[in-house]
Coordinates of C-alpha atoms and ligand atoms in Angstrom, one line a residue:
Chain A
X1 CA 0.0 0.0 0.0
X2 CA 1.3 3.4 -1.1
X3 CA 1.7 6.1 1.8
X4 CA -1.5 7.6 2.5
X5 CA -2.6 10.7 4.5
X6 CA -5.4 11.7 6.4
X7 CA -8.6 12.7 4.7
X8 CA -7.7 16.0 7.0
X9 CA -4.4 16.6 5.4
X10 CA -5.6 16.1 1.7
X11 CA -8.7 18.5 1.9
X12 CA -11.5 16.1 1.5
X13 CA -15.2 16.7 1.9
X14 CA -15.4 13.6 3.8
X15 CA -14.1 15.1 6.8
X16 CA -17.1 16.8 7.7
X17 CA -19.7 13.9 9.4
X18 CA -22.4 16.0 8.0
X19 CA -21.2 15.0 4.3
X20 CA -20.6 11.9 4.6
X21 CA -24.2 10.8 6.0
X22 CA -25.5 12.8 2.8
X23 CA -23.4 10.7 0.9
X24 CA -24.2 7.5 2.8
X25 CA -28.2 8.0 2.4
X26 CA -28.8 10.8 -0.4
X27 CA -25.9 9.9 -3.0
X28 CA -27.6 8.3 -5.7
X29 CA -30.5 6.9 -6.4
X30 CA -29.7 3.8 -5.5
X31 CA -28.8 4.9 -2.1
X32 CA -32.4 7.0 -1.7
X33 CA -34.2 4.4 -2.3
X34 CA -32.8 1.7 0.7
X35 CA -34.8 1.6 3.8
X36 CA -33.9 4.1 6.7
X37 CA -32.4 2.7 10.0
X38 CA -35.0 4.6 12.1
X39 CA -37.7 2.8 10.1
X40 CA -35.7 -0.8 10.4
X41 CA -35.4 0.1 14.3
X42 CA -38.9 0.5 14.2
X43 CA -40.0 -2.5 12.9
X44 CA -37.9 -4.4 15.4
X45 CA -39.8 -2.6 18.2
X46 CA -36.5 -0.4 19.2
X47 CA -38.3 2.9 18.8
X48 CA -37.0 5.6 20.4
X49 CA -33.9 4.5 21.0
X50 CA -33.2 4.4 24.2
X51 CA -29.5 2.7 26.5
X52 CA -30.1 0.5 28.7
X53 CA -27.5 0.1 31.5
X54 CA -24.3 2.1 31.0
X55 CA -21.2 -0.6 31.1
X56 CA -18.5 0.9 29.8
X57 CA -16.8 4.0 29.1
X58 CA -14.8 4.7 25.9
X59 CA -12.2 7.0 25.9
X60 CA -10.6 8.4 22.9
X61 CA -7.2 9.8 23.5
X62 CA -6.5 11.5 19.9
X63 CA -6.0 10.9 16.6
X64 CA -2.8 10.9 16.3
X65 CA -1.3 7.3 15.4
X66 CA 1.7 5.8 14.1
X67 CA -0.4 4.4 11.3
X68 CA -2.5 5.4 8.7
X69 CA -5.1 2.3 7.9
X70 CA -7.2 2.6 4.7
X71 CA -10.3 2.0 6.8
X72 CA -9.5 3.6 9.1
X73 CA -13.0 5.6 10.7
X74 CA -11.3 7.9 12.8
X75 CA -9.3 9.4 9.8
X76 CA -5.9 9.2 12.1
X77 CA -2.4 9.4 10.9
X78 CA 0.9 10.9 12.2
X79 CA -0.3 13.6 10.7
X80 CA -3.0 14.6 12.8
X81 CA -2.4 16.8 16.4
X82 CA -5.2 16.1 18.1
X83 CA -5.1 14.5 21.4
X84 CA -6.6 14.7 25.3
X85 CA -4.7 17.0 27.2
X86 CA -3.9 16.1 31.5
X87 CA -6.9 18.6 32.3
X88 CA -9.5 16.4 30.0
X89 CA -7.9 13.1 31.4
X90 CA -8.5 14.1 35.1
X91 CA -12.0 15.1 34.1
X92 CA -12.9 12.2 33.2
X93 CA -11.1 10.5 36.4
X94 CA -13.7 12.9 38.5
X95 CA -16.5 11.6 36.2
X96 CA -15.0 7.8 36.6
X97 CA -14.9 8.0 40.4
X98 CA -18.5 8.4 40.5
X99 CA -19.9 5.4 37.9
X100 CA -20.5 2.1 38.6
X101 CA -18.8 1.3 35.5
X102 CA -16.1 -1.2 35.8
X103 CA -14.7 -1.2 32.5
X104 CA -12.6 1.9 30.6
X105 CA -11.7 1.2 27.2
X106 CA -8.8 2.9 25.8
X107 CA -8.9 3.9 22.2
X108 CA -7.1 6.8 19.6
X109 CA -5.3 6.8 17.5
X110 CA -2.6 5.3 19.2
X111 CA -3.4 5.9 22.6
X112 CA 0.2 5.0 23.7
X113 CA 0.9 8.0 21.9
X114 CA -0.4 10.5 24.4
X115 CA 2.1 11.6 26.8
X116 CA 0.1 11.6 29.4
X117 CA -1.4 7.8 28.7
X118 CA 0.5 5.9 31.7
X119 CA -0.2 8.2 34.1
X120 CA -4.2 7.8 32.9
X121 CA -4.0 4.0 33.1
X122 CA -2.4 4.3 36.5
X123 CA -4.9 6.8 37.8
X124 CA -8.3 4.5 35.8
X125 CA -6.7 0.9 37.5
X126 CA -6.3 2.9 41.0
X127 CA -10.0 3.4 40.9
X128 CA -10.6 -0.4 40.6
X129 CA -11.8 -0.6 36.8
X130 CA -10.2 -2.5 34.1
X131 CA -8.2 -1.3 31.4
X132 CA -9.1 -2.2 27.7
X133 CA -6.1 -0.9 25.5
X134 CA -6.9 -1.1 21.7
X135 CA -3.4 -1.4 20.4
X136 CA -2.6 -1.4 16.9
X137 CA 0.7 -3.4 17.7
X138 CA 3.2 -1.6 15.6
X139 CA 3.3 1.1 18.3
X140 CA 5.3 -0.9 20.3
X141 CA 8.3 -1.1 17.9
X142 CA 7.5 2.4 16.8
X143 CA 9.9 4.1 19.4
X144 CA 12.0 2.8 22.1
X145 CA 10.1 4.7 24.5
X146 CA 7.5 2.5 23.9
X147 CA 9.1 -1.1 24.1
X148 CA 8.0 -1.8 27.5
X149 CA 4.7 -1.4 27.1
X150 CA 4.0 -5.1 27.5
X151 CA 5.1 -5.1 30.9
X152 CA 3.3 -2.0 32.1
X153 CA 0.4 -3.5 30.7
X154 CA 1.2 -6.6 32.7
X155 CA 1.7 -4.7 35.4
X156 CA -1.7 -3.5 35.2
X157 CA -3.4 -5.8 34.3
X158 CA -4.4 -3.9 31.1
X159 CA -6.4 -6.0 28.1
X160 CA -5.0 -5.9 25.2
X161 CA -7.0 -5.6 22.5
X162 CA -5.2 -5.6 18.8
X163 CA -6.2 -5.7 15.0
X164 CA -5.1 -7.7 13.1
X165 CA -6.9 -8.3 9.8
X166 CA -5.4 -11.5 9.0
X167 CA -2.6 -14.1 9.4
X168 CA -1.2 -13.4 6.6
X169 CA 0.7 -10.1 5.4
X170 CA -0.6 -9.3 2.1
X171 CA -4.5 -8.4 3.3
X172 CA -3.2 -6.9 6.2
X173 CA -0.2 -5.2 4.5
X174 CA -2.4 -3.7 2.0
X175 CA -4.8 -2.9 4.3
X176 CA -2.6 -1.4 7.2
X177 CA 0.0 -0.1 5.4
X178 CA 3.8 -2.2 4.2
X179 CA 5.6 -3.9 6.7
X180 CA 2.9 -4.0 9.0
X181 CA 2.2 -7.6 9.3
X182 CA 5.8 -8.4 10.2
X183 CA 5.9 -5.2 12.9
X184 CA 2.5 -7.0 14.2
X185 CA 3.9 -10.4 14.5
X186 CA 7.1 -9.1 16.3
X187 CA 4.7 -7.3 18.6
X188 CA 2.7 -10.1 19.4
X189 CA 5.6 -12.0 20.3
X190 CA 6.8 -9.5 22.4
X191 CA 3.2 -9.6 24.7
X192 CA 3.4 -13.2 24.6
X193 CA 6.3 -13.2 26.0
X194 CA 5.8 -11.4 29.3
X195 CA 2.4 -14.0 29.6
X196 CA -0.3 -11.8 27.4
X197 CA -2.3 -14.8 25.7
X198 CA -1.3 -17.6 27.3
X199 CA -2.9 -20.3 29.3
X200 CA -3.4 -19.3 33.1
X201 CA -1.8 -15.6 33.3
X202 CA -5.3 -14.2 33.4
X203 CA -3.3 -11.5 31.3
X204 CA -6.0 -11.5 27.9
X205 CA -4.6 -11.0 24.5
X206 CA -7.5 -10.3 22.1
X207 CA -7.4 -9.6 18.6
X208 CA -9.7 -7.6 15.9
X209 CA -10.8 -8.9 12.3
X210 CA -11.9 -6.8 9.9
X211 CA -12.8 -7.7 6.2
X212 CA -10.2 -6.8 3.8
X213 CA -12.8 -4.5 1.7
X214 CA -16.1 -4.4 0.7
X215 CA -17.5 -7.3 2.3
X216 CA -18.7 -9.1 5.3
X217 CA -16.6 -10.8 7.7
X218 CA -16.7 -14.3 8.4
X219 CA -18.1 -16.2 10.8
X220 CA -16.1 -15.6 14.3
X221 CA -15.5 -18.6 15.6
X222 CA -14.1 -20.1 12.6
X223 CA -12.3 -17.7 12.1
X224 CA -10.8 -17.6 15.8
X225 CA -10.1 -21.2 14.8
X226 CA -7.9 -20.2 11.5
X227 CA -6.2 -17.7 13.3
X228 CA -5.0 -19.4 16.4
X229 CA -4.1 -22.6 14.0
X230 CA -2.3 -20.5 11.6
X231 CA -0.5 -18.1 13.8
X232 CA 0.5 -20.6 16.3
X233 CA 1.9 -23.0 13.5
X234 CA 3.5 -20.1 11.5
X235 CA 4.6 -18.1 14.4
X236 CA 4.5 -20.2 17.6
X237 CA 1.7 -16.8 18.7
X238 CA -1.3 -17.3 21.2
X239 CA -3.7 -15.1 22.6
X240 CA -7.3 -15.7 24.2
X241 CA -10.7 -14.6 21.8
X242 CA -10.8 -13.1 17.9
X243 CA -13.4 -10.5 17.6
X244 CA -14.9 -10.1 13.9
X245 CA -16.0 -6.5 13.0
X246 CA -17.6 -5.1 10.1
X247 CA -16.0 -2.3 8.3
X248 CA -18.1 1.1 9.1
X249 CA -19.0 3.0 5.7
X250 CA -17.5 6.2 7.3
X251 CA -14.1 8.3 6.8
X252 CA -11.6 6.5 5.2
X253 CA -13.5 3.6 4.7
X254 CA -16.7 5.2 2.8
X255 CA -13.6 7.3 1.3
X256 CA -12.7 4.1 -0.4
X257 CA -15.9 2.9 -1.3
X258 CA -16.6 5.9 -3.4
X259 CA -13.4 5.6 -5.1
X260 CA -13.7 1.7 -5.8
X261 CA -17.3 2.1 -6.7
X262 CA -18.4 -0.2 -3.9
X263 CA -20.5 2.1 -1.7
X264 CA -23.7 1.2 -3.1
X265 CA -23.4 -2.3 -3.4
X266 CA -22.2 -2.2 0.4
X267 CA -24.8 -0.5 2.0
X268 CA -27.1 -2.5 0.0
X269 CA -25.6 -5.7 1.9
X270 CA -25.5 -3.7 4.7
X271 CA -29.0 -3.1 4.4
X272 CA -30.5 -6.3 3.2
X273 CA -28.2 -8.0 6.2
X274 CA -30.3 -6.2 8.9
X275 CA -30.4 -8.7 11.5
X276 CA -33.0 -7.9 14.1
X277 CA -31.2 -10.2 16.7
X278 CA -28.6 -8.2 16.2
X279 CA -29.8 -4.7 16.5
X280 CA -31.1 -5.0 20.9
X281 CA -27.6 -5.2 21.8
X282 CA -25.3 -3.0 20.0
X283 CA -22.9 -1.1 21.6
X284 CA -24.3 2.2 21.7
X285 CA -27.0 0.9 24.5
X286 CA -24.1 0.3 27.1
X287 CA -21.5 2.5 26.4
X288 CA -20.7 6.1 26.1
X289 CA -18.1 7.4 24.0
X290 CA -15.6 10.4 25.0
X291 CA -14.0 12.4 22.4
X292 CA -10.2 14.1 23.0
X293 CA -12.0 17.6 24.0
X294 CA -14.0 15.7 26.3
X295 CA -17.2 15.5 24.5
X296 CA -19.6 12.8 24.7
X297 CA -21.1 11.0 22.2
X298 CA -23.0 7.6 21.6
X299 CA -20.2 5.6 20.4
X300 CA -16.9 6.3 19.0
X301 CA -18.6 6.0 15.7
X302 CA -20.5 8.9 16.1
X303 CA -18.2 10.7 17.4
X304 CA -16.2 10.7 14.2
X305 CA -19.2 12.1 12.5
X306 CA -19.7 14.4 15.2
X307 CA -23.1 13.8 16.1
X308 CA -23.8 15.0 19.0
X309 CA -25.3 13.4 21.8
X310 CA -28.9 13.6 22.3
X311 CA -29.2 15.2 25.3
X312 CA -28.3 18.8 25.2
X313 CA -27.7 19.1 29.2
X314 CA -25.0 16.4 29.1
X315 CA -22.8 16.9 26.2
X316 CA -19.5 17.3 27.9
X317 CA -17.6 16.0 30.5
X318 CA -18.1 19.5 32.6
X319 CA -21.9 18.8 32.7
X320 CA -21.7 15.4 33.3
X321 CA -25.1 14.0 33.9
X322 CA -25.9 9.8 34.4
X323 CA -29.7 10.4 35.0
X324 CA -30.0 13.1 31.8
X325 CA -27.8 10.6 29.9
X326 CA -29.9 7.3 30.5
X327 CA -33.1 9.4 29.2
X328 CA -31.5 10.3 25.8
X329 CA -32.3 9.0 22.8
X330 CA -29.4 7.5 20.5
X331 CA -28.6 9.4 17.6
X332 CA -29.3 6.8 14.9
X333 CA -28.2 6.9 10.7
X334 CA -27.4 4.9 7.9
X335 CA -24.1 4.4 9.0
X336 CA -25.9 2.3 12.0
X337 CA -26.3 -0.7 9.6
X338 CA -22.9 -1.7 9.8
X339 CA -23.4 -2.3 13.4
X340 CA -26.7 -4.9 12.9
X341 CA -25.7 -6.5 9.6
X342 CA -24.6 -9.9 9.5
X343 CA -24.2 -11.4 13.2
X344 CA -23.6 -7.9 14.0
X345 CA -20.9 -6.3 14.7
X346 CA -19.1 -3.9 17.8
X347 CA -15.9 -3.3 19.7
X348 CA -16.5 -6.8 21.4
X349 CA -16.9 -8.4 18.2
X350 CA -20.3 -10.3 16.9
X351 CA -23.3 -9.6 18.8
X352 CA -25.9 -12.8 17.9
Chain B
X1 CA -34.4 -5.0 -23.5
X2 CA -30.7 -4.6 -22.4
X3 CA -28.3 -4.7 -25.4
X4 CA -26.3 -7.8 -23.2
X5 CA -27.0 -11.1 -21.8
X6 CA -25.1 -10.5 -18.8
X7 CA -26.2 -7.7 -16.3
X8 CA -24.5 -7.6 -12.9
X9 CA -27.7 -6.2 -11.4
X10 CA -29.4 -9.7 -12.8
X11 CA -28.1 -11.7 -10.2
X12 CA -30.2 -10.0 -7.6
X13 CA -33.1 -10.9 -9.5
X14 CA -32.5 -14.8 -9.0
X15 CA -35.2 -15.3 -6.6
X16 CA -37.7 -13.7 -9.0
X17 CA -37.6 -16.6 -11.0
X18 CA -40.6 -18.0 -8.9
X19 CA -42.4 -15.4 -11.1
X20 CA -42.7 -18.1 -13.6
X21 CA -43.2 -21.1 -11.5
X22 CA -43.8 -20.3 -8.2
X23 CA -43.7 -24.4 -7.0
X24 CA -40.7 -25.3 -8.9
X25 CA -38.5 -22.1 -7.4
X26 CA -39.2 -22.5 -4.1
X27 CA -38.5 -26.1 -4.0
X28 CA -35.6 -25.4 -5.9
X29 CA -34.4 -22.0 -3.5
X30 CA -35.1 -24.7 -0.2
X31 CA -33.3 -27.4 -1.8
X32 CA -30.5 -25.0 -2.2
X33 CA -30.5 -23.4 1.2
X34 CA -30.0 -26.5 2.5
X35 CA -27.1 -28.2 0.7
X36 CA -24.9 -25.2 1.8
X37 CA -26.0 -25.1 5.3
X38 CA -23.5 -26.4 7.4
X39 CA -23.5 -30.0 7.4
X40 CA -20.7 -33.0 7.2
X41 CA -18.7 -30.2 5.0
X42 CA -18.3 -27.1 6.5
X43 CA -19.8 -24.1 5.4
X44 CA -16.8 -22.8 3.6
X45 CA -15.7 -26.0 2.2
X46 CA -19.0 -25.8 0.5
X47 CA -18.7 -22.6 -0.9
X48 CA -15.1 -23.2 -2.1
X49 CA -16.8 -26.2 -4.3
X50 CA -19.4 -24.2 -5.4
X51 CA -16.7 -21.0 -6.5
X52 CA -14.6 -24.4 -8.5
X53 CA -17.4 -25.2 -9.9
X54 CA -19.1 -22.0 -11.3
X55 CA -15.4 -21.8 -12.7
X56 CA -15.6 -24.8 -14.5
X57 CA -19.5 -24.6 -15.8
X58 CA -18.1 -20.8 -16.3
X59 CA -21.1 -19.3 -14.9
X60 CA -20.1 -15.2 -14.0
X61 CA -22.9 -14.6 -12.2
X62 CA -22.2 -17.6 -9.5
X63 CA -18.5 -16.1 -10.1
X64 CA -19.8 -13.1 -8.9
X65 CA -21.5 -14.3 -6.0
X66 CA -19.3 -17.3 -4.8
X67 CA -16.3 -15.0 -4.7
X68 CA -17.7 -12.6 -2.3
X69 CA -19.0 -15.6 -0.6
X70 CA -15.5 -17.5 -0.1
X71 CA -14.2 -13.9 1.0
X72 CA -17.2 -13.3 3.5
X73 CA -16.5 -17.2 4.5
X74 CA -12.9 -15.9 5.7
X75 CA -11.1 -17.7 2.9
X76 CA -7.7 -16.0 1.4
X77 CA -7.1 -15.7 -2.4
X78 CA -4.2 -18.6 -2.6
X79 CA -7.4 -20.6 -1.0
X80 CA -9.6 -19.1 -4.1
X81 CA -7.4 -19.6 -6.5
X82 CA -6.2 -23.5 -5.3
X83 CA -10.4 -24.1 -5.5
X84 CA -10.1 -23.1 -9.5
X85 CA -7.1 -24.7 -10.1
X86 CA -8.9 -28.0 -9.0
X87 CA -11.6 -27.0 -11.8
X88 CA -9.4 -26.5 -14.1
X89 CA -7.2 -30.0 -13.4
X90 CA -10.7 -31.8 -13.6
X91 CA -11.2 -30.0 -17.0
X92 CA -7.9 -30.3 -18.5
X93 CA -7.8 -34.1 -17.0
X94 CA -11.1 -35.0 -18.2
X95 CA -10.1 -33.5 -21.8
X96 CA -7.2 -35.9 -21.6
X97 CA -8.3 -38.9 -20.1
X98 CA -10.4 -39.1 -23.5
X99 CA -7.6 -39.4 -25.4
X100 CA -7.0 -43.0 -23.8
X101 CA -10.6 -43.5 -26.1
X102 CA -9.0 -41.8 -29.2
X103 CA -5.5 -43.5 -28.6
X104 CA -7.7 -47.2 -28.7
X105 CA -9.9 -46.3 -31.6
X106 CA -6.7 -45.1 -33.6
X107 CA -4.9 -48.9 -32.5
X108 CA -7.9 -50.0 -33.5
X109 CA -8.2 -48.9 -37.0
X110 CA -4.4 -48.4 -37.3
X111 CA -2.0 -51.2 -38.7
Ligands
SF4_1 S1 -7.2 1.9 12.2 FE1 -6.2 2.2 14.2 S2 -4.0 1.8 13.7 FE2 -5.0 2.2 11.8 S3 -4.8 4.4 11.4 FE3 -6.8 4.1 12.5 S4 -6.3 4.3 14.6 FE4 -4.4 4.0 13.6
SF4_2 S1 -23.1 3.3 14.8 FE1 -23.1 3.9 17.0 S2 -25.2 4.7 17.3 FE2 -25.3 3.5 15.4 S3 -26.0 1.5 16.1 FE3 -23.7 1.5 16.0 S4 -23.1 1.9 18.1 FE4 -25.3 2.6 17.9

C-alpha cells in the first residue's frame, strides 16, 4: 500500500460527518431508495432508541497514530495533532470515580501515543476498573520509549486488545499499510512473552478482524479457529478470543468505497443484512463514547461524524449527567447498519 | 431489453424466477439453502466447491457471487485460486483422459 494521508491533510469533503451521511443516504439513487435505519429500528420494536445500562466508558485519546489504515473511521495518521490533554484526562477521572462502570476502554489513535497515557491507566486501574487498550501493535516497535509497554500493561493488568486483519501479510499489509504484518507479529511476540495470551496468566490478548474491503466478515468462531491454528503453527503466537467487525462505511473507509465504486453495493448488503437479533444489543445501549476535547457521544462512531449526543444538558464531561444521559435518545443513521448487519458487529466483536 | 446477456444487477433478481413457476422455485431455492448449510462439510468447504465449480461450468454470475461468498467465509485468495485450479485439473484431466478413447480407436483402426 502506497503512503497515505489523512482525509484532513488532503482536503477532503469527507471530513465533515455531515457530508458523509448525505453521501451514505442521499448519494444516488440507488442509495435514496434503501430503507432508513430509524424505520428498520422500528420494525424491530426499538423505537426511540433508548440505553439501557451504561457498562463501559470509551475513551478516545486522539487521533494521532503511528499508522495510517485505509479503513481507518477515525481518519488518524501521524499527521494529525489532536489528542486529550492532562486537564480532559482528570475530568474524566472525576467523572470515573463516581460510575458504577467497571470497564474503561482505551482507544485513539494510538493511545500509547499520548504523553500523558500511563499516568491515565495508573490513575483509571487505581479506581478499581479494568483497562481495555486497543493497540494497533506496531506502536510498540514504533519508538523505544514505547518497548516496555507489555510489561506495564502486565503490570496492570491492562487488556490488550489488537487488530489484526489477518494471518497473513498481504490483506493486512495492503490494508494497514507495508511492513505491518511483520511489525504485528514481532509485537505479538513481544506480549506473549511477558504471559499476554497464554494459558493461566489471566493477562488477555484479544485480537480484531476486519474484512479486507467491501464485504462481510466471516463467521467468528471459525475464524478464531484459523487464526490461532495458523499463527501458532506459522509463528509459535497465542492469545485468548478473535473479535470479527464489520467495516463502518464512514471516513476512510466510505472514502474508499466511493473511489472503488463499492459504496452502493455495500450498504445495499449492509441493508439487506439487517439482522434484528442483532440490533437489541449494540454497543451504543451500554457505552458512552468520550471524544479528546472531552465530549460525549454515543459511540466512537458517532463521534467521528460528530453527532452530537442527544441530550443537550449532558454533552460534555463538565456537565456530566448519568440520569439526563440514560433518558436520551441515541442518535441513529445509515451508517448504523454496519453495526446490525450480519451477526452484528461492535468493539467486542459479533453480537448474535 | 438490455443490449447484453449479462447484467450484474441480474443476479439480484434470481429469486424472482418464482415469477414463472412459483412451485418449482421454491422447491428449488429450499433445496438449495440447504445443501450449503453447514453439514458434514463445512460451510466454507462448500462454498469453495461451489466458487470451483461456477469456474468450470463458467457461470459469472455464480463467479460473482461465490467469490464474495468465499471472502465473507474468511477464505484467502491462494485458497480461491487453489479451488479453480482444481476446476481447471478436472477439465484439463477430463479432456485428456479421453484421449485414452482416441489413442484405442486409432490402435484400433491403425496397422
Ligand atoms: S485503524 Fe487504528 S492503527 Fe489504523 S490508522 Fe486508524 S487508529 Fe491508527
Ligand atoms: S453506529 Fe453507534 S449509534 Fe449507530 S448502532 Fe452503531 S453503536 Fe449505535
Amino acid at each position: 500500500m502506497k503512503n497515505l494521508k489523512s482525509l484532513v491533510s488532503r482536503g477532503s469533503e469527507l471530513v465533515h460527518g455531515a457530508t458523509q451521511l448525505t453521501h451514505l443516504g442521499q448519494a444516488t439513487e440507488r442509495l435514496r431508495g434503501l430503507p432508513r435505519f430509524t424505520e428498520k429500528l422500528k420494525s424491530s420494536s426499538l423505537s426511540p432508541f433508548k440505553p439501557l445500562q451504561l457498562e463501559i466508558f470509551q475513551i478516545n485519546l486522539g487521533k494521532m497514530c503511528n499508522q495510517t489504515c485505509r479503513h481507518c473511521h477515525v481518519d488518524a495518521g501521524p499527521d494529525r495533532r489532536e489528542i486529550m490533554t492532562r486537564e480532559t484526562m482528570q475530568l474524566c477521572l472525576d467523572v470515573l470515580q463516581n460510575l458504577p462502570v467497571k470497564t474503561v476502554d482505551l482507544t485513539g489513535g494510538a493511545p500509547e501515543m499520548n504523553p500523558n497515557f500511563r499516568w491515565f491507566v495508573e490513575e483509571i486501574t487505581r479506581q478499581g476498573k479494568t483497562v481495555i487498550d486497543r493497540c494497533n501493535l506496531t506502536i510498540l516497535l514504533a519508538h523505544e520509549k514505547y518497548r516496555d509497554l507489555p510489561e506495564f500493561f502486565a503490570r496492570h493488568r491492562v487488556k490488550v486488545v489488537s487488530s489484526l486483519p489477518y494471518y497473513q501479510k498481504g490483506f493486512t499489509d495492503r490494508q494497514r499499510g507495508d511492513g505491518v504484518f511483520e511489525r504485528s507479529i514481532r509485537a505479538l511476540k513481544m506480549l506473549n512473552e511477558v504471559g499476554y495470551g497464554k494459558e493461566g496468566t489471566s493477562l488477555e490478548l484479544d485480537l480484531v478482524f476486519n474484512p479486507n474491503g467491501a464485504f462481510l466478515p466471516a463467521a467468528q468462531a471459525s475464524l478464531q479457529n484459523d487464526f490461532k491454528r495458523e499463527l501458532k503453527q506459522l509463528f509459535d503466537i497465542e492469545f485468548n478470543q478473535l473479535y470479527a467487525i464489520t467495516n463502518m462505511p464512514i471516513s476512510r473507509f466510505l472514502e474508499y468505497l466511493v473511489t472503488s465504486g463499492n459504496l452502493e453495493a455495500y450498504m445495499e448488503k449492509l441493508v439487506q443484512s439487517y439482522n434484528p437479533a442483532a440490533a437489541p444489543g449494540v454497543m451504543c445501549r451500554n457505552t458512552l463514547s468520550i471524544s479528546w476535547d472531552g465530549k460525549i457521544f454515543d459511540c466512537d462512531f458517532n463521534q467521528m461524524l460528530d453527532l452530537a449526543v442527544g441530550c443537550a444538558k449532558s454533552r460534555h464531561l463538565s456537565q456530566f449527567n448519568l440520569a439526563e444521559l440514560s433518558e436520551r435518545e441515541i442518535q441513529v443513521d445509515q451508517h448504523c447498519f454496519g453495526c446490525t448487519a450480519g451477526s452484528g458487529s461492535s468493539c467486542g466483536g459479533t453480537l448474535t | 431489453m438490455s443490449k447484453s446477456y449479462y447484467q450484474p444487477e441480474d443476479l439480484k433478481k434470481f429469486p424472482q424466477i418464482t415469477e414463472f413457476s412459483e412451485k418449482l422455485g421454491n422447491k428449488f431455492f429450499d433445496y438449495y439453502s440447504e445443501v450449503f448449510a453447514e453439514g458434514a462439510l463445512t460451510a466454507r468447504e462448500k462454498s469453495l466447491i461451489a466458487l470451483a465449480v461456477a469456474h468450470a461450468v463458467q457461470c459469472a454470475y455464480c463467479i460473482d457471487a461465490y467469490t464474495t461468498d468465499t471472502l465473507e467465509k474468511g477464505c484467502n485468495e491462494q485458497q480461491m485460486m487453489e479451488a479453480v485450479h482444481v476446476a481447471a485439473a478436472i477439465r484439463g484431466g477430463s479432456t485428456l483422459v479421453h484421449s485414452v478413447q482416441m489413442m484405442n480407436k486409432a490402435k484400433e483402426i491403425s496397422m
